[in-house]
PDB file of C-alpha atoms in Angstrom:
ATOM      1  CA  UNK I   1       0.000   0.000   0.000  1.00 52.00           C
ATOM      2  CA  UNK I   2       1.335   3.153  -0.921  1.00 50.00           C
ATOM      3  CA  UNK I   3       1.850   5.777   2.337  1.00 55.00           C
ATOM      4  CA  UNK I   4      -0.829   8.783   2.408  1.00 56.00           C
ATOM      5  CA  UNK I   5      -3.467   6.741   1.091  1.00 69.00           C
ATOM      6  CA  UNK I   6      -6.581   6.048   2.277  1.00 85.00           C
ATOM      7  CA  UNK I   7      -7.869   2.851   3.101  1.00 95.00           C
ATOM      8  CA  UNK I   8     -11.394   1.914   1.773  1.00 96.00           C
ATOM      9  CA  UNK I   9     -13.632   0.404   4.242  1.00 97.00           C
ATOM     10  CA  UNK I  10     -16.927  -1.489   3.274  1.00 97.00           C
ATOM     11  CA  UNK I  11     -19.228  -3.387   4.814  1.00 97.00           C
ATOM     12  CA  UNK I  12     -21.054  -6.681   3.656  1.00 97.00           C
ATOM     13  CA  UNK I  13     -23.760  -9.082   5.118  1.00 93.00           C
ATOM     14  CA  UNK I  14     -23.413 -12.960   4.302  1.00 94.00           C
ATOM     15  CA  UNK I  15     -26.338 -14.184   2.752  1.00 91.00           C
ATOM     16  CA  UNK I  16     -28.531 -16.909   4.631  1.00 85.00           C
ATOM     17  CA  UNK I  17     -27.188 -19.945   2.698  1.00 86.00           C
ATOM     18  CA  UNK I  18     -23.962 -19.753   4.024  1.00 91.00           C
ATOM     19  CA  UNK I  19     -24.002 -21.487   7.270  1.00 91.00           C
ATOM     20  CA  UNK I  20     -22.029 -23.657   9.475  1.00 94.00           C
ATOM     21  CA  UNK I  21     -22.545 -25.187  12.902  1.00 92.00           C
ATOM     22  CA  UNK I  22     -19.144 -26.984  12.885  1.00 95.00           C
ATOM     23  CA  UNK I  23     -15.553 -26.445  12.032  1.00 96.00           C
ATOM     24  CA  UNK I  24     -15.951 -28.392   9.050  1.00 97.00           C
ATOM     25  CA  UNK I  25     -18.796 -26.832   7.857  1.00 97.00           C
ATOM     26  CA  UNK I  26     -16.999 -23.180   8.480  1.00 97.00           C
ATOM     27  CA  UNK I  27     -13.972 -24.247   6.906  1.00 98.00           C
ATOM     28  CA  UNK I  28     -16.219 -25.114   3.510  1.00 97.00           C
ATOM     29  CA  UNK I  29     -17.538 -21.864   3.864  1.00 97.00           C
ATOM     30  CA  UNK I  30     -14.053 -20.155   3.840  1.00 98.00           C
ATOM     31  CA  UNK I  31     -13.472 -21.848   0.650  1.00 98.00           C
ATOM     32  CA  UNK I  32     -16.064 -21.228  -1.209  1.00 97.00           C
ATOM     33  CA  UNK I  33     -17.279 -17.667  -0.311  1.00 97.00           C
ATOM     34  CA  UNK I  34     -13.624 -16.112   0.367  1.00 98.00           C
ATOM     35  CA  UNK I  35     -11.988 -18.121  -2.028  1.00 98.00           C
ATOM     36  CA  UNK I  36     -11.054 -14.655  -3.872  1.00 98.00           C
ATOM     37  CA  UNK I  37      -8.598 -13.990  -0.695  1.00 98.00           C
ATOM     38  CA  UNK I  38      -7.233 -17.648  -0.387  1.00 98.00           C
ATOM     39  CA  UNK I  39      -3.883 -17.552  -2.001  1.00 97.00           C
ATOM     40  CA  UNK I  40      -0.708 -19.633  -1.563  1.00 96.00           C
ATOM     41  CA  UNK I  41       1.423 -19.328   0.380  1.00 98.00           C
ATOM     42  CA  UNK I  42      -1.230 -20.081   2.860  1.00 98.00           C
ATOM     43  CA  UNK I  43      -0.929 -19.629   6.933  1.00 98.00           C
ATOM     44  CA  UNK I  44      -3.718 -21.195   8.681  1.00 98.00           C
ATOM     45  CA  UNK I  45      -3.525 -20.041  12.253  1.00 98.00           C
ATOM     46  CA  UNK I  46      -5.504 -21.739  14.878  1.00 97.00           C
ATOM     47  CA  UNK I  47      -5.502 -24.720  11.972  1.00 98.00           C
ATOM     48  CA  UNK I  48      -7.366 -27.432  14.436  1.00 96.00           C
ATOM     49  CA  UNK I  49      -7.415 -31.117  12.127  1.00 97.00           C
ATOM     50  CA  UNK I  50      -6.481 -29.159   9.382  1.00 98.00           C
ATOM     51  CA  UNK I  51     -10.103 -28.508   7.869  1.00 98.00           C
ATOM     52  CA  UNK I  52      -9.224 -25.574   5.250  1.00 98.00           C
ATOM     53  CA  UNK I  53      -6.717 -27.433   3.685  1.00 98.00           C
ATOM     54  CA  UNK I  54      -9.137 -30.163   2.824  1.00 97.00           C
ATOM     55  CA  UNK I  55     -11.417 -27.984   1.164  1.00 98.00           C
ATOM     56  CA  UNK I  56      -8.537 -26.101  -0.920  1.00 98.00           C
ATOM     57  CA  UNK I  57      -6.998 -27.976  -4.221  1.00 96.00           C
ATOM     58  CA  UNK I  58      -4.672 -30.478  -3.717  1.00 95.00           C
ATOM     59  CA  UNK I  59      -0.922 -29.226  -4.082  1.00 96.00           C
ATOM     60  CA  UNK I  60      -2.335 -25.888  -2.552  1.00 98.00           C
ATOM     61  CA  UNK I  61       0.765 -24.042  -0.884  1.00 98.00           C
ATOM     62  CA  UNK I  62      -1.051 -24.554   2.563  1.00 98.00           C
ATOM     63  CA  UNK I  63       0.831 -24.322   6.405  1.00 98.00           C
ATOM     64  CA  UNK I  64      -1.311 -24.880   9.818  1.00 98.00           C
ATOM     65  CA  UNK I  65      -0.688 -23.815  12.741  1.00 98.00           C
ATOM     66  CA  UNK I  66      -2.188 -24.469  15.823  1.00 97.00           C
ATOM     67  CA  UNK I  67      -1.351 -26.385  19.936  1.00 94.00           C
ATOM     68  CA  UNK I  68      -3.055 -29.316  18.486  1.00 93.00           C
ATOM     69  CA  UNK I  69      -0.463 -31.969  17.429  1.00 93.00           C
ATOM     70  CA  UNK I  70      -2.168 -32.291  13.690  1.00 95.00           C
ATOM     71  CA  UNK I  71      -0.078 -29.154  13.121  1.00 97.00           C
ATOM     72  CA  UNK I  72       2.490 -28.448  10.225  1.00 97.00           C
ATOM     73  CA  UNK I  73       3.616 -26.237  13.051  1.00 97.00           C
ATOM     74  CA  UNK I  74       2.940 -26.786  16.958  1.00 95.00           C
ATOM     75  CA  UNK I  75       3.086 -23.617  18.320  1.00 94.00           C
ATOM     76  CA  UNK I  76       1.203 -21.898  21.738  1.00 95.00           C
ATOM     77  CA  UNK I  77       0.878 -18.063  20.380  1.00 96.00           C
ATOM     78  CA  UNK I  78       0.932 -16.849  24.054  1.00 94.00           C
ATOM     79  CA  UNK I  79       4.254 -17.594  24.624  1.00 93.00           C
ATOM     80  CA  UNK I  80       5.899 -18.614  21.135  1.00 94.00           C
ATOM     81  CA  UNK I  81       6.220 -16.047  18.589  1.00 93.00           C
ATOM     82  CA  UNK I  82       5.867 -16.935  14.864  1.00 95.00           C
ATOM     83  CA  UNK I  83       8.920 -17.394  13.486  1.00 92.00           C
ATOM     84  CA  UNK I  84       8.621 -16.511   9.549  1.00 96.00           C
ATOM     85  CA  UNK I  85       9.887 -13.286   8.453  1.00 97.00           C
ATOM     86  CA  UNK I  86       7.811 -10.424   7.354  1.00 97.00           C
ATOM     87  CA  UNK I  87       5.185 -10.935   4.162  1.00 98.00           C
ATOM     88  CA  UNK I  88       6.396 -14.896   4.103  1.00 98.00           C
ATOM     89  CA  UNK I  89       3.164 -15.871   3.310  1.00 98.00           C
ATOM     90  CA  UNK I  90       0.341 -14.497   0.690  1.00 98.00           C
ATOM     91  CA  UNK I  91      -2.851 -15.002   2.942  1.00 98.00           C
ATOM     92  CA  UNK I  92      -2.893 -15.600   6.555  1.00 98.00           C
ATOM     93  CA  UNK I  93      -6.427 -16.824   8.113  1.00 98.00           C
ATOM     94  CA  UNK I  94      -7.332 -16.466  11.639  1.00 98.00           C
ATOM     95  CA  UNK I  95     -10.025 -17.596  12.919  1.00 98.00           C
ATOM     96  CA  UNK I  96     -12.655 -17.524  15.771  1.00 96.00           C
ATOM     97  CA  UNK I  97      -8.696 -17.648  17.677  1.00 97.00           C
ATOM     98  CA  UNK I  98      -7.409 -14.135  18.756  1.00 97.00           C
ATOM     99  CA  UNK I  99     -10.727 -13.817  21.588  1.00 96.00           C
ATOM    100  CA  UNK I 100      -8.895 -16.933  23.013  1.00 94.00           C
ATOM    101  CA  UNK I 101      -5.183 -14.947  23.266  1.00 95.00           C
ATOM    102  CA  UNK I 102      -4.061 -13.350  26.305  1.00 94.00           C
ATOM    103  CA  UNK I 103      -1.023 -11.589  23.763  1.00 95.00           C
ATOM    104  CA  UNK I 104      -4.197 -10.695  21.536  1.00 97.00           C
ATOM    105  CA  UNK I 105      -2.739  -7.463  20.679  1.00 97.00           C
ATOM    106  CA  UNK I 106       0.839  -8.652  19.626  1.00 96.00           C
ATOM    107  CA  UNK I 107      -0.411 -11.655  17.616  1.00 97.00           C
ATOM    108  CA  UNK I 108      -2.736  -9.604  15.900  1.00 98.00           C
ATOM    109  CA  UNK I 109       0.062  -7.332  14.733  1.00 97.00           C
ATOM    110  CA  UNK I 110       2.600 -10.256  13.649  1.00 97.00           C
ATOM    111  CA  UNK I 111      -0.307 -11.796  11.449  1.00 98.00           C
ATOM    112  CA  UNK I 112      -0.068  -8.702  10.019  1.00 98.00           C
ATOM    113  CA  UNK I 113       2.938  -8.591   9.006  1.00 97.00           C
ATOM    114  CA  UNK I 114       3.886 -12.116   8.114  1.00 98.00           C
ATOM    115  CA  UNK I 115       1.048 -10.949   5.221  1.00 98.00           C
ATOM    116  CA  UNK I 116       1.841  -9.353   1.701  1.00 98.00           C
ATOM    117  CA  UNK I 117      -1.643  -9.445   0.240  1.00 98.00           C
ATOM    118  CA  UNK I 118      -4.725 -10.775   2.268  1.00 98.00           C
ATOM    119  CA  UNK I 119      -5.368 -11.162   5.539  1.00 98.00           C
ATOM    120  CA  UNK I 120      -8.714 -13.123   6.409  1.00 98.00           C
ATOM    121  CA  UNK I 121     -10.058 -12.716  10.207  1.00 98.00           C
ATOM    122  CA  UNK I 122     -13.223 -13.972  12.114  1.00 98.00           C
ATOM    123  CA  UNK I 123     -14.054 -12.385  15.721  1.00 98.00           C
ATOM    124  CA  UNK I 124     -17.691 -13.574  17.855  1.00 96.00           C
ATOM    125  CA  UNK I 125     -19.878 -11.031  18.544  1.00 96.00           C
ATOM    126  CA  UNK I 126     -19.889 -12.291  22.392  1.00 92.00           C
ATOM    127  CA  UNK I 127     -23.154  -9.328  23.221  1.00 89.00           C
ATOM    128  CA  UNK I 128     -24.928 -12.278  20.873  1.00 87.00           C
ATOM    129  CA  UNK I 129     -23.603 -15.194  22.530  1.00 83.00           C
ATOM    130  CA  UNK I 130     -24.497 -13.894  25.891  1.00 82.00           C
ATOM    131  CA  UNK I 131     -27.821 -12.308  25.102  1.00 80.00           C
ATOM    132  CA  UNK I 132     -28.871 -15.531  23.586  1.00 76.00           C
ATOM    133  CA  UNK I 133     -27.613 -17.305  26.806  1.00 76.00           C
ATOM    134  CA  UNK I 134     -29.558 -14.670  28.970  1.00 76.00           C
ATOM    135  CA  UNK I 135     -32.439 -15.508  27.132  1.00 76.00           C
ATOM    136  CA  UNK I 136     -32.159 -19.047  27.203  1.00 73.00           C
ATOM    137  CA  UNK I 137     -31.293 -19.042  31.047  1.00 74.00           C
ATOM    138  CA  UNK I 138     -28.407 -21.395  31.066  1.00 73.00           C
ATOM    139  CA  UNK I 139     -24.692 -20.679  32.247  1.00 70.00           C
ATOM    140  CA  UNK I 140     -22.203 -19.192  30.432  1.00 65.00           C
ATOM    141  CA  UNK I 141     -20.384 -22.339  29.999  1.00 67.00           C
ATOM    142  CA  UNK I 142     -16.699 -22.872  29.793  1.00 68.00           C
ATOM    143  CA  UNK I 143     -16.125 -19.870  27.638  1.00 79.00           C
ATOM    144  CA  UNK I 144     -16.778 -16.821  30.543  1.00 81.00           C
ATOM    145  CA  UNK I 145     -18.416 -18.862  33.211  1.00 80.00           C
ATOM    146  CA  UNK I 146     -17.158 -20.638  36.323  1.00 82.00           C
ATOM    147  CA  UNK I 147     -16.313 -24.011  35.921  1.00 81.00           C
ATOM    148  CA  UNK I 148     -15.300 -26.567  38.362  1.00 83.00           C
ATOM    149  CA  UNK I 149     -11.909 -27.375  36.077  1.00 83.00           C
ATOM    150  CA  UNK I 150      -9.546 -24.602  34.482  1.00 83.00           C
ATOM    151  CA  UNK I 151     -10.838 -25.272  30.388  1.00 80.00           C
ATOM    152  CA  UNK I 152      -8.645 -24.577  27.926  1.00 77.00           C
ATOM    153  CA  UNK I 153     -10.867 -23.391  25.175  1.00 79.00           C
ATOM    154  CA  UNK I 154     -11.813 -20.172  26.664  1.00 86.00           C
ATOM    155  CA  UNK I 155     -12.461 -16.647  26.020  1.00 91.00           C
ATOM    156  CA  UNK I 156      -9.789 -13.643  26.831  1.00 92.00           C
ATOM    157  CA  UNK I 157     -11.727 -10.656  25.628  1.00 93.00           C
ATOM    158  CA  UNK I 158     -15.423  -9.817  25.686  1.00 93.00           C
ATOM    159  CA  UNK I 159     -16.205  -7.344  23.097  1.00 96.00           C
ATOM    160  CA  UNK I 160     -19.529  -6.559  20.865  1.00 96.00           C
ATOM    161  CA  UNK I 161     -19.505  -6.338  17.006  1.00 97.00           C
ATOM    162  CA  UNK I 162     -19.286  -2.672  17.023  1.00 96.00           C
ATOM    163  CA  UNK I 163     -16.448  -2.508  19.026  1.00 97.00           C
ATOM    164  CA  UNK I 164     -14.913  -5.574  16.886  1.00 98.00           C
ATOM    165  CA  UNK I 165     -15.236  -3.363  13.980  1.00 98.00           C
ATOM    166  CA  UNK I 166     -13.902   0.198  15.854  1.00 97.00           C
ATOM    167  CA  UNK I 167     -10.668  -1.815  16.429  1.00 98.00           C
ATOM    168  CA  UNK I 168      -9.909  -3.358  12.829  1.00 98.00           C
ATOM    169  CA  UNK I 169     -10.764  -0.318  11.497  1.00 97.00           C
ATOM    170  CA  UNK I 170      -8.261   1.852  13.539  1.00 96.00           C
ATOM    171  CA  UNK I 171      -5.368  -0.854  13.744  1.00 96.00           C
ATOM    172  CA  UNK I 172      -5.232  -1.775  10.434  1.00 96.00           C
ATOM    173  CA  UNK I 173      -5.737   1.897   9.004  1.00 94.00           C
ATOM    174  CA  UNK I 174      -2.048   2.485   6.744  1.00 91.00           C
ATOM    175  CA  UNK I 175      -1.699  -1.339   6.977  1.00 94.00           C
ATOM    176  CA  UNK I 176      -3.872  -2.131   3.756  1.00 95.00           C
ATOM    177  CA  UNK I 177      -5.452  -0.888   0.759  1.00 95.00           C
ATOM    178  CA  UNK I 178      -8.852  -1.648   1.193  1.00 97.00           C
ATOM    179  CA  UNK I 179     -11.004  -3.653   4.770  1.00 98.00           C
ATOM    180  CA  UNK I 180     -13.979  -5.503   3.965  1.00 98.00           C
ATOM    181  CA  UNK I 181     -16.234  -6.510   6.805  1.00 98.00           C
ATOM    182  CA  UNK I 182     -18.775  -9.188   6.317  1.00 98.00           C
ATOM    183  CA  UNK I 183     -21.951 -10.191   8.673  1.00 97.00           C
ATOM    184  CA  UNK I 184     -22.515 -13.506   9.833  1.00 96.00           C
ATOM    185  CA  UNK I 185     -25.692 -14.051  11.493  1.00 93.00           C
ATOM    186  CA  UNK I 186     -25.493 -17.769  11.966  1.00 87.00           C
ATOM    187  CA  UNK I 187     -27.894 -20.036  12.293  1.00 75.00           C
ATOM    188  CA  UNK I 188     -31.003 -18.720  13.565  1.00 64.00           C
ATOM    189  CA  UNK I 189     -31.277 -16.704  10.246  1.00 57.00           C
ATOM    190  CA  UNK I 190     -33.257 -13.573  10.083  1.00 66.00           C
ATOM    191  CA  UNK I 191     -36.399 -13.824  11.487  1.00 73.00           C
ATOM    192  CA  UNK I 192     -39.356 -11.179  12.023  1.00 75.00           C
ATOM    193  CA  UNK I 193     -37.971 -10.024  15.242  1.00 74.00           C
ATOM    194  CA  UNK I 194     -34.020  -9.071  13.737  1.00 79.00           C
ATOM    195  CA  UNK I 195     -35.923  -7.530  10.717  1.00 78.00           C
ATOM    196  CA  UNK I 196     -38.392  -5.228  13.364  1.00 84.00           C
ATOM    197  CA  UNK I 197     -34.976  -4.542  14.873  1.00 76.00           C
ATOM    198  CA  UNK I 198     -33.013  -3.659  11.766  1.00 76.00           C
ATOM    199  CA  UNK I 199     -35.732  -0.997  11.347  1.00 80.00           C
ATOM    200  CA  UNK I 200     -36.292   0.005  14.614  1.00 83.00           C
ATOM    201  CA  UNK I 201     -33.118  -0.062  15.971  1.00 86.00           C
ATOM    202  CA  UNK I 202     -29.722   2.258  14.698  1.00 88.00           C
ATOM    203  CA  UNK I 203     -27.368  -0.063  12.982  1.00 87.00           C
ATOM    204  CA  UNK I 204     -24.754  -0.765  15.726  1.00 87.00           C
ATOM    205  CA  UNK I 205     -27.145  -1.629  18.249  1.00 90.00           C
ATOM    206  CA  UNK I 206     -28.943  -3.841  15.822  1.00 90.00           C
ATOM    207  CA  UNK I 207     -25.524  -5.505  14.907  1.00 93.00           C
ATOM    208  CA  UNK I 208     -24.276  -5.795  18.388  1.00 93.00           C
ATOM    209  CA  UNK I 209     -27.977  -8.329  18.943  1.00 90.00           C
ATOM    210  CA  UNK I 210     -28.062 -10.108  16.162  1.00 90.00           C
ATOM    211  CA  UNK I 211     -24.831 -10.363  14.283  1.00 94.00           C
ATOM    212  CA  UNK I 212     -23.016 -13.762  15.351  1.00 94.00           C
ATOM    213  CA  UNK I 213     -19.449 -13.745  14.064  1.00 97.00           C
ATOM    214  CA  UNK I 214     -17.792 -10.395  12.433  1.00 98.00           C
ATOM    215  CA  UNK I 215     -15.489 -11.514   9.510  1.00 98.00           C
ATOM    216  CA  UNK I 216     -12.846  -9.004   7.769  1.00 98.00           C
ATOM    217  CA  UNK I 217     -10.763  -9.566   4.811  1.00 98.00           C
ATOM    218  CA  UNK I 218      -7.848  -6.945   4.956  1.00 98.00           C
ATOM    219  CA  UNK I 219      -6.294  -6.577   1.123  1.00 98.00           C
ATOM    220  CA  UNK I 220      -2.917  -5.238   1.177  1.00 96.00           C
TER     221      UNK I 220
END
């Protein structure tokens, strides 16, 4: 990106036919609906079993990274720092995995920079998670709650969608060309209710109660 010039910011909402309820299932949708960002030399960060790489094309330029032993590279981002040099790979995916990062802030950066032309990001809208929990009346589970055992899948940060997109947009402003953010809504759709509330409501409070999962694509 050249310096002085503005980066373009726009805003998208993922139709209703893309949905996923598992890793696999989000993985597939990473292929097929940001397949315009996916280029090799991939980084996969917060890999899991690998499930991108088995939706890309075989030979794909592809690297995981994750705690999990099913790794290319075994690697515990809170106390390990990534050891490629700047703009080693083309893409670098991340995600539903910063939230979980005590050294959110520094990892963030270093993804960052170990990009040269796309950088693909998911972050939960957690004022959805926990409204939906509210509503339900059950505990907040392993991810905020109080368990009887330490888990290890569990959430750092507690942010809404609106804040999510306040901090991409000021962190990565210089860093990129052009920031795309895209809508997920999961599962439950959009039903009367979250279309009263899209007109009743202003847009960020509407987005903070209904928007699942904030994805951004950041183009170099």
């Amino acid at each position: 990106m050249r310096k002085g010039r503005k980066m373009i910011v726009s805003e998208h909402y993922i139709p209703p036919g893309y949905s996923y309820s598992n890793r696999t299932e989000k993985a597939a949708l990473i292929a097929k609906y940001f397949d315009f960002a996916l280029q090799g030399p991939l980084l996969d960060v917060g890999c899991g079993s690998k499930y991108l790489q088995q939706c890309l094309p075989e030979g794909f330029d592809y690297t995981g990274l994750d705690v999990v032993p099913e790794a290319d590279i075994h690697l515990d981002l809170d106390r390990v720092d990534i050891a490629f040099k700047d703009e080693s790979f083309s893409t670098v995916v991340c995600t539903d995995v910063l939230e979980h990062l005590e050294n959110f802030h520094s990892v963030f950066n270093r993804l960052i920079d170990l990009s040269s032309r796309y950088v693909l990001l998911s972050l939960p809208n957690c004022w959805n998670h926990a409204l939906h929990l509210v509503i339900s009346g059950r505990s907040s589970g392993d991810k905020y709650g109080l368990p009887l055992e330490n888990p290890q899948d569990r959430h750092r940060w507690y942010f809404g969608c609106s804040e999510a997109k306040y901090f991409l947009t000021k962190t990565l402003n210089g860093k990129g060309r052009k920031l795309d953010f895209y809508h997920y809504f999961g599962l439950s759709g959009r039903g009367l209710a979250q279309k009263t509330a899209r007109l009743l409501f202003p847009r960020s409070r509407y987005e903070n109660l209904f928007v699942h999962t904030l994805w951004a694509v950041l183009e170099k």
